[in-house]
Coordinates of C-alpha atoms and ligand atoms in Angstrom, one line a residue:
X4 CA 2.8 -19.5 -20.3
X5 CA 6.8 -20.7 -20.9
X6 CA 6.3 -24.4 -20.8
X7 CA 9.5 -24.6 -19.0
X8 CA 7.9 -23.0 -16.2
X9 CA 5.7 -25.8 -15.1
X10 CA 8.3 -28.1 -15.7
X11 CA 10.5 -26.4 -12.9
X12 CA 8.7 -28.2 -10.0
X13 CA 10.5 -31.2 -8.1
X14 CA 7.5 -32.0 -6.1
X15 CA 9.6 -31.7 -2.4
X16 CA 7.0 -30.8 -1.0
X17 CA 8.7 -27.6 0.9
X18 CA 6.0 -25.2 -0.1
X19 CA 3.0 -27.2 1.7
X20 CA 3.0 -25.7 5.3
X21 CA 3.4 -21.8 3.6
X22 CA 0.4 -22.3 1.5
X23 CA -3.0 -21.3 3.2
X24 CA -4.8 -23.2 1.0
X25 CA -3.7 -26.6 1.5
X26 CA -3.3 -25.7 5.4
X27 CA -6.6 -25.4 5.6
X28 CA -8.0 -28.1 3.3
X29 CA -4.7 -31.0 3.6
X30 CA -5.6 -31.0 -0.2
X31 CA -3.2 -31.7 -3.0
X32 CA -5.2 -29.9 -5.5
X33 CA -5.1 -26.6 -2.7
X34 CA -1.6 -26.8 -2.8
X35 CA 1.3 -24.6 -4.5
X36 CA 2.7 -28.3 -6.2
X37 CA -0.9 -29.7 -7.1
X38 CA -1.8 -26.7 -9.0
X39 CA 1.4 -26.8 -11.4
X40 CA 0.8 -30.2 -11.7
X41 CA -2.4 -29.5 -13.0
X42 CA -1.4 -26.7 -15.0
X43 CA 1.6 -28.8 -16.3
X44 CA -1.4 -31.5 -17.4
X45 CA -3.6 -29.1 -18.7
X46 CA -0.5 -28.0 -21.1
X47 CA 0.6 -31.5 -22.1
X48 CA -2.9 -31.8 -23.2
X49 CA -4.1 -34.9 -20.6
X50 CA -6.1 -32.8 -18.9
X51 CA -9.1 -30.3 -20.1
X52 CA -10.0 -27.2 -18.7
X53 CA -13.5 -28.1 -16.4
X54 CA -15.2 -26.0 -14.3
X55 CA -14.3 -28.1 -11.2
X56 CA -10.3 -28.0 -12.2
X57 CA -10.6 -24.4 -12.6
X58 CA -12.5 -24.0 -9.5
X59 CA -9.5 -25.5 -7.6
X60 CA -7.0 -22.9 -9.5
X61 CA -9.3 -20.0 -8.6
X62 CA -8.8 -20.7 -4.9
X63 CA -5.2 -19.8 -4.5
X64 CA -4.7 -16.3 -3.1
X65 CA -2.2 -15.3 -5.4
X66 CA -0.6 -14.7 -1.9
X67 CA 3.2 -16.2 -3.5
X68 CA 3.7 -17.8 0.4
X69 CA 5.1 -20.9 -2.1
X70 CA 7.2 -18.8 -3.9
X71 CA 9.0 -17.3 -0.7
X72 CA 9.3 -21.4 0.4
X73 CA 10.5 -22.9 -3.1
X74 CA 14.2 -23.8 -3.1
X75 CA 13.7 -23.9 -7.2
X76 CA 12.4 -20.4 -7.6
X77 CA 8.7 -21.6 -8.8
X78 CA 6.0 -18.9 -8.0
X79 CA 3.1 -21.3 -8.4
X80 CA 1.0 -17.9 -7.4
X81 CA 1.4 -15.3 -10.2
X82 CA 1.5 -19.2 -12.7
X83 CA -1.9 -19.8 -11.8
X84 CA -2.6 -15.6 -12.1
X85 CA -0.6 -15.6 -15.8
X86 CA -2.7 -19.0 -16.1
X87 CA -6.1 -17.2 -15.6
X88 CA -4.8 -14.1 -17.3
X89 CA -4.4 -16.1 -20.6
X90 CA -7.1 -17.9 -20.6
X91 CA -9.5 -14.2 -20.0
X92 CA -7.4 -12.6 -23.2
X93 CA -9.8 -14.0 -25.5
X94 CA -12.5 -14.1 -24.3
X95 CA -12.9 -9.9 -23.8
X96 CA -14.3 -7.9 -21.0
X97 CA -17.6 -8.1 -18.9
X98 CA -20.2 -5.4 -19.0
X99 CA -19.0 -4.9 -15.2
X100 CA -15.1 -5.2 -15.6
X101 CA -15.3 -2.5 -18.9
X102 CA -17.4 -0.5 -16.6
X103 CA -14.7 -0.5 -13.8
X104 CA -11.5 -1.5 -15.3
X105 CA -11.5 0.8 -18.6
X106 CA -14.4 3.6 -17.6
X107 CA -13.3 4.2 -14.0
X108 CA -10.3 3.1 -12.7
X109 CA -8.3 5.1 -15.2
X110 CA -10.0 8.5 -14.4
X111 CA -9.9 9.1 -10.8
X112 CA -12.6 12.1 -11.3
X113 CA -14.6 9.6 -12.2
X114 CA -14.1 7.3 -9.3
X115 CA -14.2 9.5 -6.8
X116 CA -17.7 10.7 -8.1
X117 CA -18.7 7.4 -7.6
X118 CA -18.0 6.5 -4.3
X119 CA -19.3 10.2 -3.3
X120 CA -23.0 8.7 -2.6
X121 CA -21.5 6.0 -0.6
X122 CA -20.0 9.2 2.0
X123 CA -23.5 10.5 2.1
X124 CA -24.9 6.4 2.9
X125 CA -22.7 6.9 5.8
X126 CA -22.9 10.2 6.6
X127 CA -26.6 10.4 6.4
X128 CA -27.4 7.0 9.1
X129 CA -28.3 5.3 6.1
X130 CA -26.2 2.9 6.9
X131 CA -26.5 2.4 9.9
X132 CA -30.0 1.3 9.6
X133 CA -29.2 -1.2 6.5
X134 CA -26.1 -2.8 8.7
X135 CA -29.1 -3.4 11.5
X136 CA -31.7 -4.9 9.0
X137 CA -29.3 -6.8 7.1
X138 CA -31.1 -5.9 4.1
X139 CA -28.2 -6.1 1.3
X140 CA -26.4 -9.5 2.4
X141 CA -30.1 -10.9 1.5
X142 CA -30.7 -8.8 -1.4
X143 CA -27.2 -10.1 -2.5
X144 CA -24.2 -11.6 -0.4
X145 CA -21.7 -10.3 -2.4
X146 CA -23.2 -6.6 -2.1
X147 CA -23.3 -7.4 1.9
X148 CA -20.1 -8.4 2.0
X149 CA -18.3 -5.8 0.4
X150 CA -20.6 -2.6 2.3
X151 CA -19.7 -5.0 5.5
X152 CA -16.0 -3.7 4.7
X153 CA -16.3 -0.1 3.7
X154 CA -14.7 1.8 6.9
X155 CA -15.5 5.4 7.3
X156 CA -15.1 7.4 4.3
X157 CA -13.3 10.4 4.7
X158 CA -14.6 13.8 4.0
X159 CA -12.3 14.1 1.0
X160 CA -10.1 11.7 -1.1
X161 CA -6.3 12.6 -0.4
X162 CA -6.3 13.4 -4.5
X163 CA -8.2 16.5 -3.9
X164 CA -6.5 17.9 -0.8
X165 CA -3.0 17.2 -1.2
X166 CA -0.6 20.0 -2.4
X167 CA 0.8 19.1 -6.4
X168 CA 3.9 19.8 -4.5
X169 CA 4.9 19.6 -0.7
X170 CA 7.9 21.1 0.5
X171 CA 10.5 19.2 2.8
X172 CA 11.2 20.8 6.4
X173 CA 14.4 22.3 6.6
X174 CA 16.7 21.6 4.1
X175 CA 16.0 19.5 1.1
X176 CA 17.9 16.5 0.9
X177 CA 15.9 14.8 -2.1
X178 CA 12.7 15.3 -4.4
X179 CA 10.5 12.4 -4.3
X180 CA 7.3 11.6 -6.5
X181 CA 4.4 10.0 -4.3
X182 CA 2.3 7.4 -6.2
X183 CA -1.4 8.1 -4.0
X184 CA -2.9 4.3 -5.2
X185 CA -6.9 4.4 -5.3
X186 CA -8.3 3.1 -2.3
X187 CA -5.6 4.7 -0.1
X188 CA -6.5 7.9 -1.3
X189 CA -10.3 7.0 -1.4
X190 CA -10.2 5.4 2.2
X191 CA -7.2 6.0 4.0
X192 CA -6.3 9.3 3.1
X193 CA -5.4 10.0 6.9
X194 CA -2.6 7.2 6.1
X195 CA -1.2 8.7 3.2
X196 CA -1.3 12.3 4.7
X197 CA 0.8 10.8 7.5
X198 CA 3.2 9.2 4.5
X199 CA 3.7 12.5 3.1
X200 CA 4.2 14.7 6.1
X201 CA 6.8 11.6 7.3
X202 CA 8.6 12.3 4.6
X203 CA 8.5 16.1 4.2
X204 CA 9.5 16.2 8.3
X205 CA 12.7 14.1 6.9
X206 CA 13.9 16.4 4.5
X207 CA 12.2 15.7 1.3
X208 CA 10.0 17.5 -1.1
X209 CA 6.9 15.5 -2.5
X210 CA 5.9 15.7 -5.4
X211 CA 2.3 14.1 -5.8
X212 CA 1.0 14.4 -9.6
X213 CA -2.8 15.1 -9.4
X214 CA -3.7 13.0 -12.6
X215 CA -2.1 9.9 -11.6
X216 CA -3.7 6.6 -12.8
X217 CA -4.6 3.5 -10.8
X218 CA -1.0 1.4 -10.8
X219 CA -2.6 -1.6 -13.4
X220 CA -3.0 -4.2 -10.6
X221 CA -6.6 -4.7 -11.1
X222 CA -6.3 -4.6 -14.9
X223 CA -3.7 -7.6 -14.3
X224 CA -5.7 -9.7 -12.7
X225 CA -9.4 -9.7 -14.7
X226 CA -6.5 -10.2 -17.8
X227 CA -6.8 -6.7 -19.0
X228 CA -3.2 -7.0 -20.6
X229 CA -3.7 -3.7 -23.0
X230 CA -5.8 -1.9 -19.6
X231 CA -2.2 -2.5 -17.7
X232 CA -0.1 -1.4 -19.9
X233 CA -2.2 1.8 -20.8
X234 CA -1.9 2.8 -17.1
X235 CA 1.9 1.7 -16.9
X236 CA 2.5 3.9 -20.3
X237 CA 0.5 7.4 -18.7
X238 CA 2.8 6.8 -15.4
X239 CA 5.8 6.9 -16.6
X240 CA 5.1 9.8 -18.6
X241 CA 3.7 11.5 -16.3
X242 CA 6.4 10.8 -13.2
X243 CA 9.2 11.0 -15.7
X244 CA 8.3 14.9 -16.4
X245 CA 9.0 15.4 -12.9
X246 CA 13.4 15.2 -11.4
X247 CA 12.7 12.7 -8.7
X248 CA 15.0 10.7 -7.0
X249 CA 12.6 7.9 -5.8
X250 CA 8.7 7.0 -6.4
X251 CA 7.3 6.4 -2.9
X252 CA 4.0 4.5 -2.2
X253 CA 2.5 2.9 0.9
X254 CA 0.2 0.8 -0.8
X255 CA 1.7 -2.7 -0.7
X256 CA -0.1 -3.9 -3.7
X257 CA 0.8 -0.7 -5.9
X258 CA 4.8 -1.0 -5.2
X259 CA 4.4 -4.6 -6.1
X260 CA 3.2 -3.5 -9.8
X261 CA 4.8 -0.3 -9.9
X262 CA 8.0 -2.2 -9.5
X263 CA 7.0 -4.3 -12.5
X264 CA 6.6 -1.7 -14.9
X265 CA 10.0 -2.1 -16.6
X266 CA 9.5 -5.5 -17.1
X267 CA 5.6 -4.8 -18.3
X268 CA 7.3 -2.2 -21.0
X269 CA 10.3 -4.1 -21.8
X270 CA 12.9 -1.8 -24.3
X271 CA 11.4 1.4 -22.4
X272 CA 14.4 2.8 -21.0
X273 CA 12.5 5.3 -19.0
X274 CA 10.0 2.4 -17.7
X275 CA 13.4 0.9 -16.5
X276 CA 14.3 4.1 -14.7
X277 CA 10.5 4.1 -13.2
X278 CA 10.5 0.9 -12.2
X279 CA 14.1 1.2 -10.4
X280 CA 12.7 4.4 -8.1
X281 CA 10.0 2.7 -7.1
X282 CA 10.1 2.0 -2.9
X283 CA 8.2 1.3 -0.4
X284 CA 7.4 4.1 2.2
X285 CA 9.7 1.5 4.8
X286 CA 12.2 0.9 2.8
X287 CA 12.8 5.4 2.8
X288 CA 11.9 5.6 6.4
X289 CA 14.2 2.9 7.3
X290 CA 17.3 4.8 5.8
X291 CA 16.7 7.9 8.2
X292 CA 17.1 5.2 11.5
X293 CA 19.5 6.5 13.4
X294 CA 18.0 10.1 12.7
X295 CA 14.5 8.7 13.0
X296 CA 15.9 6.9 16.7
X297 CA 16.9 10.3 18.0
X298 CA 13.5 12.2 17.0
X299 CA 10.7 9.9 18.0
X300 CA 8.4 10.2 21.1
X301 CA 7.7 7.7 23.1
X302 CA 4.0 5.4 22.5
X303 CA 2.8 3.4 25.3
X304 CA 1.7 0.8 23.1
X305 CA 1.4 -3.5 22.7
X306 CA 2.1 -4.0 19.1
X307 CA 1.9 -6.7 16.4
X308 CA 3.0 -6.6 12.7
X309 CA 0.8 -8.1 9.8
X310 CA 3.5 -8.8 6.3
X311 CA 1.3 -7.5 3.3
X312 CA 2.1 -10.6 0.7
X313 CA 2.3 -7.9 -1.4
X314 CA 5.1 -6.7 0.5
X315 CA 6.9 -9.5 2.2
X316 CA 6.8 -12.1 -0.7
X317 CA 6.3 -10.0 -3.8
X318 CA 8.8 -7.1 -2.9
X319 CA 10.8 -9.7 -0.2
X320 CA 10.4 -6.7 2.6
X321 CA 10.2 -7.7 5.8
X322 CA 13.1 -6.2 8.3
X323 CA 12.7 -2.2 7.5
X324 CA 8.8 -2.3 9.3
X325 CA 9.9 -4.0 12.3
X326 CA 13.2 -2.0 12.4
X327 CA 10.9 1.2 12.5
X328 CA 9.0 -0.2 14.6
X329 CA 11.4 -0.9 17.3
X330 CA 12.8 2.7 16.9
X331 CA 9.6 4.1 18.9
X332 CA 10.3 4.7 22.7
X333 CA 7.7 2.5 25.0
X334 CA 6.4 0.6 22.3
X335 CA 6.4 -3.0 23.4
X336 CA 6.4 -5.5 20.3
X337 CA 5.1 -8.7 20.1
X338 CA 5.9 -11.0 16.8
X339 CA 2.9 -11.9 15.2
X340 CA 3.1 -15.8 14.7
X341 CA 3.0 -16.7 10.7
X342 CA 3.0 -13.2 10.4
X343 CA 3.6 -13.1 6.3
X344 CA 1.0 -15.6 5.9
X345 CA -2.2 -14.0 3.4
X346 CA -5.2 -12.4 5.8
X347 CA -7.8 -13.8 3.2
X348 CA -8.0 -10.2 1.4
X349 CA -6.1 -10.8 -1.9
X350 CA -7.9 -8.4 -4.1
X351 CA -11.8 -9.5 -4.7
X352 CA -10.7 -13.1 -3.2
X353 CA -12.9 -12.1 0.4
X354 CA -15.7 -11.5 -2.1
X355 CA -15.5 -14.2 -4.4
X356 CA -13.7 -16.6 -2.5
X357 CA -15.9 -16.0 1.1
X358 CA -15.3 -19.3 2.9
X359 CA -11.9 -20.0 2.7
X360 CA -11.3 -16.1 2.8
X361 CA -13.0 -16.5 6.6
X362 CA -11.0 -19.8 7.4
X363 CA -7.7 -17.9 6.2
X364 CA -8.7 -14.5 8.2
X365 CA -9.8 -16.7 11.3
X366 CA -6.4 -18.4 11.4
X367 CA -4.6 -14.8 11.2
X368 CA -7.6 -13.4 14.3
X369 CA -6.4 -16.0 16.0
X370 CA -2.5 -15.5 15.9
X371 CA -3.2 -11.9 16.3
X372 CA -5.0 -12.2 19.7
X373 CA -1.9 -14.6 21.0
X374 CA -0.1 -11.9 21.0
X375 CA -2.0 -9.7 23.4
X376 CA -1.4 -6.6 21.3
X377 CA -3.9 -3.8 21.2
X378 CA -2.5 -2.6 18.1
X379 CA -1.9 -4.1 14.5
X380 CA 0.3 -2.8 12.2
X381 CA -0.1 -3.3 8.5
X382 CA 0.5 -1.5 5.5
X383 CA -1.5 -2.4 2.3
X384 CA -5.3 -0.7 1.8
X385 CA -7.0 -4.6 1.4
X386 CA -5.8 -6.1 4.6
X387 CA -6.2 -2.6 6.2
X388 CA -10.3 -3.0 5.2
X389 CA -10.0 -7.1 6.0
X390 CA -8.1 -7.0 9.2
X391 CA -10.0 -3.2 10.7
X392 CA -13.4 -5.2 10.5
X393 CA -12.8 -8.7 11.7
X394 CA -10.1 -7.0 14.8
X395 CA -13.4 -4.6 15.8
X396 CA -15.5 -7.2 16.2
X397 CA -13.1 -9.2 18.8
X398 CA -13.5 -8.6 22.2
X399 CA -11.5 -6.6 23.2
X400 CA -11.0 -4.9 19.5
X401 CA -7.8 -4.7 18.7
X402 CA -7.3 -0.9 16.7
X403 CA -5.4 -1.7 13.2
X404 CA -3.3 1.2 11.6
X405 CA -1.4 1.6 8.9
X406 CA 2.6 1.8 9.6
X407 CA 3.0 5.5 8.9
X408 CA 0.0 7.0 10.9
X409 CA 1.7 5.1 14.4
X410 CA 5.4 6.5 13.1
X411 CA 4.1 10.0 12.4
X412 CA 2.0 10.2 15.9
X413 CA 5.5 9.6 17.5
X414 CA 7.5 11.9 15.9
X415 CA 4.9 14.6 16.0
X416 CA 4.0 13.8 19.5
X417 CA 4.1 16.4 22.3
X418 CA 6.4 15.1 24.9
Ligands
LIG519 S1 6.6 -25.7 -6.0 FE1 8.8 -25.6 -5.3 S2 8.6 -26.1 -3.1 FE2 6.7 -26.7 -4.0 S3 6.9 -28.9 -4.5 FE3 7.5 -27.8 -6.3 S4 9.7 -27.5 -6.1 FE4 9.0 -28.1 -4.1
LIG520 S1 0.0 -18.2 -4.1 FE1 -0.6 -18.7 -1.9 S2 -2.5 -19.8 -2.1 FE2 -1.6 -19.8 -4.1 S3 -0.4 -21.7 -4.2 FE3 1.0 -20.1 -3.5 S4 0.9 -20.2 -1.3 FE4 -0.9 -21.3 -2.1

């Protein structure tokens, strides 16, 4: 990391309230300005690298809250990530993170034949049974945890029942690429559907290549440098061979990275041109408002809206949601207090990370039941799996959906 980086910090203090960490602990090791401090020590060679100091780094979220607060432009977040990142570079891959980083993630064949037996665990009552036993979290907490999360699978990833090409409705007023991200198309398919029929109903034709790679993101952050830019190298070739005007995903996470990808392949002119396309499904919907205004039916429905930190700090998106959102006849929406602030999701964090991930998620529960909604909007696949399991087991559960599916059920409503 630039040394100059960790020297960038004037201690104000301004970032302490946004970070989750350090409002939950009141520590100055949990917050944004204690962890460059550390980092700045580590580099100045005062401080070594112990498992307790490196415990302390591993519990940020990577959330970037502190970067969204910092008057001097520090992102203490993606410091401590490159921080981490550096340090795994040498040191190789695990047996596990080879297995899933460089032997599934990039061949979605693959990894949709290997969450297949998970459909038929749920399918067959399988599951059921092991949820009512509680057989795994004893076998192994971690295993618990994670089959805690899984919602229902559907029958079919998007991947495999998406047209290569969908035409827009009417006349065509732009080609667009869609980028399907993994666990959207493994897990909420019914999302992305709704995404693309959004967008063909407004006039564009999709374009979704079928041997699209995961966007990197994962790669990123187990330090997989040469994983990333593997993935980031196939995408652009492979979008780049199609005349699109934008790259469209409604995975928060993915349009974070995707966005990045001229920066990962600097003096690639046509990773430039990639990473320039690349919006968020909003940030499209929200240019069609007025048209959008006029065609929606009205939804007799409380709503709240959860920021992704993948989307309201790392892509700074925050008014095209709620401006949607307000375009749909009878909805009544409440503002979610500290609405960007992390749900405890951030990647693996709920798995690795699972006490402060439950303090963070109970402070967001919370919030989300002060605003009497019955519905929570959201719009990124990890706090879509975090926020659907903690809301259903409230009294009474709140239902959580991803942006698009509530905008296409109004404009495809029967009035
Ligand atoms: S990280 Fe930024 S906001 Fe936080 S103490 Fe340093 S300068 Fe201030
Ligand atoms: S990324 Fe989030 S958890 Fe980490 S220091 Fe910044 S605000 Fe705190």
């Amino acid at each position: 990391m630039e040394y100059v980086k960790l020297i960038n910090c004037m201690r104000c203090g301004m970032c302490l309230p946004h970070c989750p960490t350090y409002r939950e602990t009141f520590l100055e090791t949990a917050s944004p300005r204690g962890r460059v401090a550390l980092m700045r020590k580590i580099a100045e060679g005062e401080l070594g690298t112990s498992e307790r100091l490196l415990e302390y780094l591993s519990l940020c979220l990577d959330c970037q809250a502190c970067a969204t607060a910092c008057p001097c432009g520090v992102n203490a977040g993606e410091m401590v990530a490159e921080f981490k990142c550096e340090r795994r570079e040498g040191e190789g891959l695990t047996f596990m993170e080879e297995l899933v980083l460089r032997k599934l993630l990039p061949h979605p064949d693959r990894l949709e034949a290997a969450v297949a037996p998970m459909r038929v665990y749920q399918r067959s009552g399988l599951q059921k049974i092991v949820r009512k036993l509680g057989v795994l979290k004893i076998f192994s907490p971690a295993l618990g945890r994670m089959e805690g999360l899984l919602p229902e699978l559907p029958r079919q990833p998007l991947r495999r029942t998406i047209a290569e090409v969908t035409l827009a409705v009417g006349e065509e007023r732009g080609r667009v690429g869609f980028f399907l991200g993994c666990v959207m198309s493994l897990v909420f398919s019914g999302a992305s559907h709704a995404t693309v029929r959004l967008l063909s109903l407004l006039g564009y034709t999709v374009v979704t290549p079928k041997t699209q790679k995961c966007c990197g993101a994962p790669n990123m952050l187990a330090g997989d440098r040469d994983g990333l830019l593997d993935a980031a190298r196939f995408n652009v070739d492979l979008f780049t061979g199609h005349d699109l005007d934008f790259i469209v995903t409604d995975c928060g996470g993915c349009g974070a990275e995707l966005k990045k990808y001229g920066h990962h392949l600097a003096g690639d002119d046509r990773a430039a041109s990639f990473g320039a396309r690349v919006r968020d499904i909003s940030q499209i919907l929200a240019l069609h408002a007025d048209e959008l205004r006029d065609r929606l039916h009205p939804l007799h429905l409380t709503v709240t809206y959860h920021d992704p930190c993948h989307i309201a700090h790392c892509q700074g998106i925050r008014q095209e949601p709620r401006r949607l959102l307000n375009l749909v006849p009878g909805l009544d929406y409440r503002e979610l207090a500290e609405a960007d602030a992390c749900c405890g999701s951030a990647g693996t964090y709920n798995i690795e990370k699972p006490e402060m991930s439950d303090r963070v998620l109970r402070r967001k529960v919370v919030n989300i039941r002060a605003t009497g909604a019955e519905v929570l909007v959201t719009s990124n696949p990890g706090c879509l799996l975090q926020l659907k399991k903690a809301l259903a087991e409230e009294t009474p559960p709140v239902r959580v959906m991803h942006l698009t599916e509530l905008l296409h059920r109004s404009l495809t409503a029967v009035p």
